[in-house]
Tab-separated table of C-alpha atoms in Angstrom:
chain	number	residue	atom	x	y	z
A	1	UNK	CA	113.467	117.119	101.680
A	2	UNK	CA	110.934	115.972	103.756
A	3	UNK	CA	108.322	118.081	102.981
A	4	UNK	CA	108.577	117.803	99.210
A	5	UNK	CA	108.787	114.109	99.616
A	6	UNK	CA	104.906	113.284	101.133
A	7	UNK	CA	103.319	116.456	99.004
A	8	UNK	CA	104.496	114.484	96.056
A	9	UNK	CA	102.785	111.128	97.654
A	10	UNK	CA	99.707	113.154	98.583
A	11	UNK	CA	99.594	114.326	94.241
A	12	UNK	CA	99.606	111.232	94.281
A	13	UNK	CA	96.761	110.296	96.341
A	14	UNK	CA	94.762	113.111	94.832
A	15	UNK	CA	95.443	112.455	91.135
A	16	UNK	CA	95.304	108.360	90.954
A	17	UNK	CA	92.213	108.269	89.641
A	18	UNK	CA	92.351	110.941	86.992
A	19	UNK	CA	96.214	109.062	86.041
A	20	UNK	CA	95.020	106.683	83.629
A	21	UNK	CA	93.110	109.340	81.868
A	22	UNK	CA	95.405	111.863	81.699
A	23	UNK	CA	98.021	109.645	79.873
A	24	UNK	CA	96.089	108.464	77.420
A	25	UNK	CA	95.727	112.358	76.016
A	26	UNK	CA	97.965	112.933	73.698
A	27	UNK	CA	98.559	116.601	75.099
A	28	UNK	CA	99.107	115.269	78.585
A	29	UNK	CA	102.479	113.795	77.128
A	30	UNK	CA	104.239	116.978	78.372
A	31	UNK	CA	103.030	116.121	82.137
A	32	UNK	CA	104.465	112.532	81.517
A	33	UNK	CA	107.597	112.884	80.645
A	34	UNK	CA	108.094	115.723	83.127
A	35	UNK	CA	107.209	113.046	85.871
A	36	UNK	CA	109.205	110.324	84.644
A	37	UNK	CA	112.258	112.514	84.732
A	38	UNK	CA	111.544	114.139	87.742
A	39	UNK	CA	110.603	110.943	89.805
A	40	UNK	CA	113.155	108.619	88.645
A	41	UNK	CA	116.717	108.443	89.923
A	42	UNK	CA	119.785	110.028	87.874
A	43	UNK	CA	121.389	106.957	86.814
A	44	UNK	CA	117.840	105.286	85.467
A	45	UNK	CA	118.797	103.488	82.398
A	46	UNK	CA	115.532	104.421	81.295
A	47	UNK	CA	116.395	108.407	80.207
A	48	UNK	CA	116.590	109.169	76.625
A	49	UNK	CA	118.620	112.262	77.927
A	50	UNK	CA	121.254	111.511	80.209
A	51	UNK	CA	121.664	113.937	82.867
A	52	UNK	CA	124.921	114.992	85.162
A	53	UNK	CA	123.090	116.441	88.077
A	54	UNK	CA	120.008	116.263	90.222
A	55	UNK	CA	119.646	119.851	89.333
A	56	UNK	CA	119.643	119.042	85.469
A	57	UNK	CA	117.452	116.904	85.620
A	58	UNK	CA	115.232	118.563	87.891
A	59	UNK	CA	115.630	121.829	85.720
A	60	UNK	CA	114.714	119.863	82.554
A	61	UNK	CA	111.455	118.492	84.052
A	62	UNK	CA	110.676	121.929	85.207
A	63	UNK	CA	111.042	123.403	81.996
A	64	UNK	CA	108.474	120.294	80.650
A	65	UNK	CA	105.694	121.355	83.723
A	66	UNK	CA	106.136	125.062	82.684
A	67	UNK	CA	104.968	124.316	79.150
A	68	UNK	CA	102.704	121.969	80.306
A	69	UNK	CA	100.945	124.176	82.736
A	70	UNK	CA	100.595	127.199	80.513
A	71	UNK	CA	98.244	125.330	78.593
A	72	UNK	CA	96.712	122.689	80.231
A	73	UNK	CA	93.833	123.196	82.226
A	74	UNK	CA	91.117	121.889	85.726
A	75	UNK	CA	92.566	118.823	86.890
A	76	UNK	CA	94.829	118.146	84.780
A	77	UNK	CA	96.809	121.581	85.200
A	78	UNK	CA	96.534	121.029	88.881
A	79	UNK	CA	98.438	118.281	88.893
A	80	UNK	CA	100.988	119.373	86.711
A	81	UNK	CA	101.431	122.738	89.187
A	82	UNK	CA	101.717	120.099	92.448
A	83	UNK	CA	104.871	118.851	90.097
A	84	UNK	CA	105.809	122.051	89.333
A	85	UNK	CA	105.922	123.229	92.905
A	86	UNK	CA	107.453	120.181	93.873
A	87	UNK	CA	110.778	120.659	91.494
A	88	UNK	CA	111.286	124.359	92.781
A	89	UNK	CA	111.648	123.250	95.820
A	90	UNK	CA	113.667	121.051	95.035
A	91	UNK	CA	115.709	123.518	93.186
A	92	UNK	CA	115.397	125.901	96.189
A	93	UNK	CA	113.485	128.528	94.628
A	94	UNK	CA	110.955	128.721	97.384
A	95	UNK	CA	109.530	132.232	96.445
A	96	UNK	CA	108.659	130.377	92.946
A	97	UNK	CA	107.328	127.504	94.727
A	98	UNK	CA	104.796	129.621	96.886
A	99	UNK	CA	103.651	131.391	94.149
A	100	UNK	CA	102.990	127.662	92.819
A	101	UNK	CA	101.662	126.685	95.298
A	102	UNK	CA	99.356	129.723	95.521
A	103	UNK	CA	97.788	128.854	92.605
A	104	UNK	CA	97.044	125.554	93.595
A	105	UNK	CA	95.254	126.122	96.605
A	106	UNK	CA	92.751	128.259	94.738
A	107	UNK	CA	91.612	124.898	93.452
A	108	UNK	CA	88.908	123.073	94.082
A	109	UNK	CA	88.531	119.484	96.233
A	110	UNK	CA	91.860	117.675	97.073
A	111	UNK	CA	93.947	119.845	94.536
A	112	UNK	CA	93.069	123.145	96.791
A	113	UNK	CA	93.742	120.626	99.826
A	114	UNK	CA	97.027	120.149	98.528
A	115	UNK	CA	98.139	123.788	97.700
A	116	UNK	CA	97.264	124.700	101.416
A	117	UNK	CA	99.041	122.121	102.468
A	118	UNK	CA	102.622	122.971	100.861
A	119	UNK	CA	102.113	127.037	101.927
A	120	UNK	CA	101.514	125.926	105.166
A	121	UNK	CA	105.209	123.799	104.582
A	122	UNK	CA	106.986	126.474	102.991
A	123	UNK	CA	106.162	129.289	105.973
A	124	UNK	CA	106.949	126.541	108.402
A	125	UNK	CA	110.205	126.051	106.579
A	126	UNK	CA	110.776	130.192	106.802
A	127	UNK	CA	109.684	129.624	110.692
A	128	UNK	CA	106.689	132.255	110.076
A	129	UNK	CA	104.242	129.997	112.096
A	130	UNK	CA	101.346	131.865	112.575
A	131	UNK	CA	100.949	131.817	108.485
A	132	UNK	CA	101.798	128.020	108.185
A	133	UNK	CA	98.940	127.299	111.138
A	134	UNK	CA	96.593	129.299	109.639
A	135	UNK	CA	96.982	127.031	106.175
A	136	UNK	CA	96.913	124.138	107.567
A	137	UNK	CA	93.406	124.926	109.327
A	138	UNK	CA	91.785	126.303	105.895
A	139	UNK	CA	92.560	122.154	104.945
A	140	UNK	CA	91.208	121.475	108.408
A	141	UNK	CA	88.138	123.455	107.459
A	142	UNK	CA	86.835	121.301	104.832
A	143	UNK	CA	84.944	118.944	105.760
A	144	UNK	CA	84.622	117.049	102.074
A	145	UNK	CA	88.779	116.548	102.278
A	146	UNK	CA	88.838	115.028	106.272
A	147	UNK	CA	90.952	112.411	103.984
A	148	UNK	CA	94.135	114.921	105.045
A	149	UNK	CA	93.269	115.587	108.403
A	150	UNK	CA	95.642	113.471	110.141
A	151	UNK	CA	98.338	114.216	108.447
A	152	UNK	CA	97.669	117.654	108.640
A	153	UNK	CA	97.075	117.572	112.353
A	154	UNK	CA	100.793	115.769	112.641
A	155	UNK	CA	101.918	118.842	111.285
A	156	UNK	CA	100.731	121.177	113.412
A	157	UNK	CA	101.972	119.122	116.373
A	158	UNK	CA	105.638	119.382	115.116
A	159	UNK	CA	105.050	123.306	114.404
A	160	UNK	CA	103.635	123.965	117.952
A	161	UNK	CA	106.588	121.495	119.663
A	162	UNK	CA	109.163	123.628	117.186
A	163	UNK	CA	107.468	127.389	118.738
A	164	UNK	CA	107.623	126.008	121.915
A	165	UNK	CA	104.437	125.074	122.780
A	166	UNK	CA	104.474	121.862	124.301
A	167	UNK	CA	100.735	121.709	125.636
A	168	UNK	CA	98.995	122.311	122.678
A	169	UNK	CA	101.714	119.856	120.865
A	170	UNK	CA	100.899	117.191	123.167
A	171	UNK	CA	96.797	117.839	122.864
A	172	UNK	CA	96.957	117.194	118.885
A	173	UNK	CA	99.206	114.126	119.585
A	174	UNK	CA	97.005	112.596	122.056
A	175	UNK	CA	93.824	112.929	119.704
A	176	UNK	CA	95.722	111.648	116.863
A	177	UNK	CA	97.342	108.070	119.309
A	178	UNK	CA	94.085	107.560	120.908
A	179	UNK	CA	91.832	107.617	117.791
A	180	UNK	CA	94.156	104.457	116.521
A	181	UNK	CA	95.347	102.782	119.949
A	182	UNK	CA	92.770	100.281	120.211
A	183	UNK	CA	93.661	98.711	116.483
A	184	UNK	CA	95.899	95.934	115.129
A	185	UNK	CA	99.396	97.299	115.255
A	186	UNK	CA	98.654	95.732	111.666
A	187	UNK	CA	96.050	98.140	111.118
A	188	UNK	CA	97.640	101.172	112.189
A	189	UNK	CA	98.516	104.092	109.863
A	190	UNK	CA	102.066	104.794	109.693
A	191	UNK	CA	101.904	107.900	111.083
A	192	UNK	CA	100.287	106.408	114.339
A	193	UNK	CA	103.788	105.681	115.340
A	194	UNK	CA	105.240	108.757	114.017
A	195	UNK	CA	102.847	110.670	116.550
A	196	UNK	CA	103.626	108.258	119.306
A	197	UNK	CA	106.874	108.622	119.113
A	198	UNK	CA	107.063	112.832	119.169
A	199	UNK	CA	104.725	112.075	122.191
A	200	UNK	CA	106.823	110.539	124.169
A	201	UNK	CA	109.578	112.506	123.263
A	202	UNK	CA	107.839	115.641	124.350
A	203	UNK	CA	106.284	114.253	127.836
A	204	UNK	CA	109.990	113.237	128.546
A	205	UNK	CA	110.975	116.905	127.731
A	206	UNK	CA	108.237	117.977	130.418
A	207	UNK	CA	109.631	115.323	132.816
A	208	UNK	CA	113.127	116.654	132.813
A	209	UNK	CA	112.014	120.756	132.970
């Protein structure tokens, strides 16, 4: 799943720094071994516990983050929930995920960032737009975390082309090519391309109505 798939990058992004840290605790060894067995493929050589299914395995590191969480706490809980939200997605329980999620986003810095950021995915995944645009602008809102803004601002695109709203699609996808046109195709983020390319896609849509 898409959207499961960059929230996990952006942890990622968000918790780097604190990593190193948090694995040299020796009650952080709950969080790491929940990600190693939810990030690594089923037929990793490196599992103690071999596991039949995604869903095993995913269950089993879920069961980790849930033990984790409940006593962990600040940064290092937050990115154990961003985990945790991430596997019941995976898992399709997206009522458990929100919840997660909700959590998250009452968190301070790139954490909160985060949470808002997987709401605003999981009511764009149940089509209820107006919900999923109004989380994405709370990340939009603060200014400290303008790290997220283009990505968030991607998103929005794709939610107004999917409502139907093709002019305000095209305005956030012109901001977003423009501000990186003039660079190095070597400097250019990847999702310069992904923007340029909806672009197109939806001025050739306007062409043929």
């Amino acid at each position: 799943m898409w959207v499961f798939t960059v929230v996990v990058v952006l942890s990622l992004i968000a918790g780097g720094l604190k990593y190193t840290q948090i694995t040299k605790d020796k009650n952080a060894e709950a969080l790491y071994q929940a990600e190693r067995t939810y990030l690594r493929p089923l037929d990793d050589a490196a599992f103690d516990t071999k596991y039949e299914t995604e869903k095993e395995k995913n269950e089993a590191a879920l069961k980790s983050l849930d033990t984790y969480v409940s006593k962990a706490s600040g940064n290092d809980r937050a990115q154990g929930l961003i985990y945790k939200a991430s596997c019941q997605m995976e898992l399709g329980k997206m009522d458990e995920a929100e919840a997660t999620y909700s959590e998250l986003a009452k968190e301070s810095g790139s954490y909160g960032a985060i949470g808002q950021i997987g709401l605003g995915d999981i009511y764009f995944g149940k089509k209820d737009y107006d919900k999923a645009l109004g989380s994405y602008k709370k990340v939009l809102s603060n200014r400290d975390k303008a790290l997220f803004d283009d990505f968030v601002k991607l998103r929005i695109s794709v939610l107004y082309k999917e409502k139907g709203d093709l002019e305000n699609a095209e305005l956030e996808l012109e901001s977003l090519v423009q501000k990186y046109d003039s660079l190095e195709d070597s400097d250019k983020p990847p999702l310069y391309q992904d923007a340029k390319t909806l672009l197109e896609e939806i001025k050739g849509d306007g062409e043929k109505s």
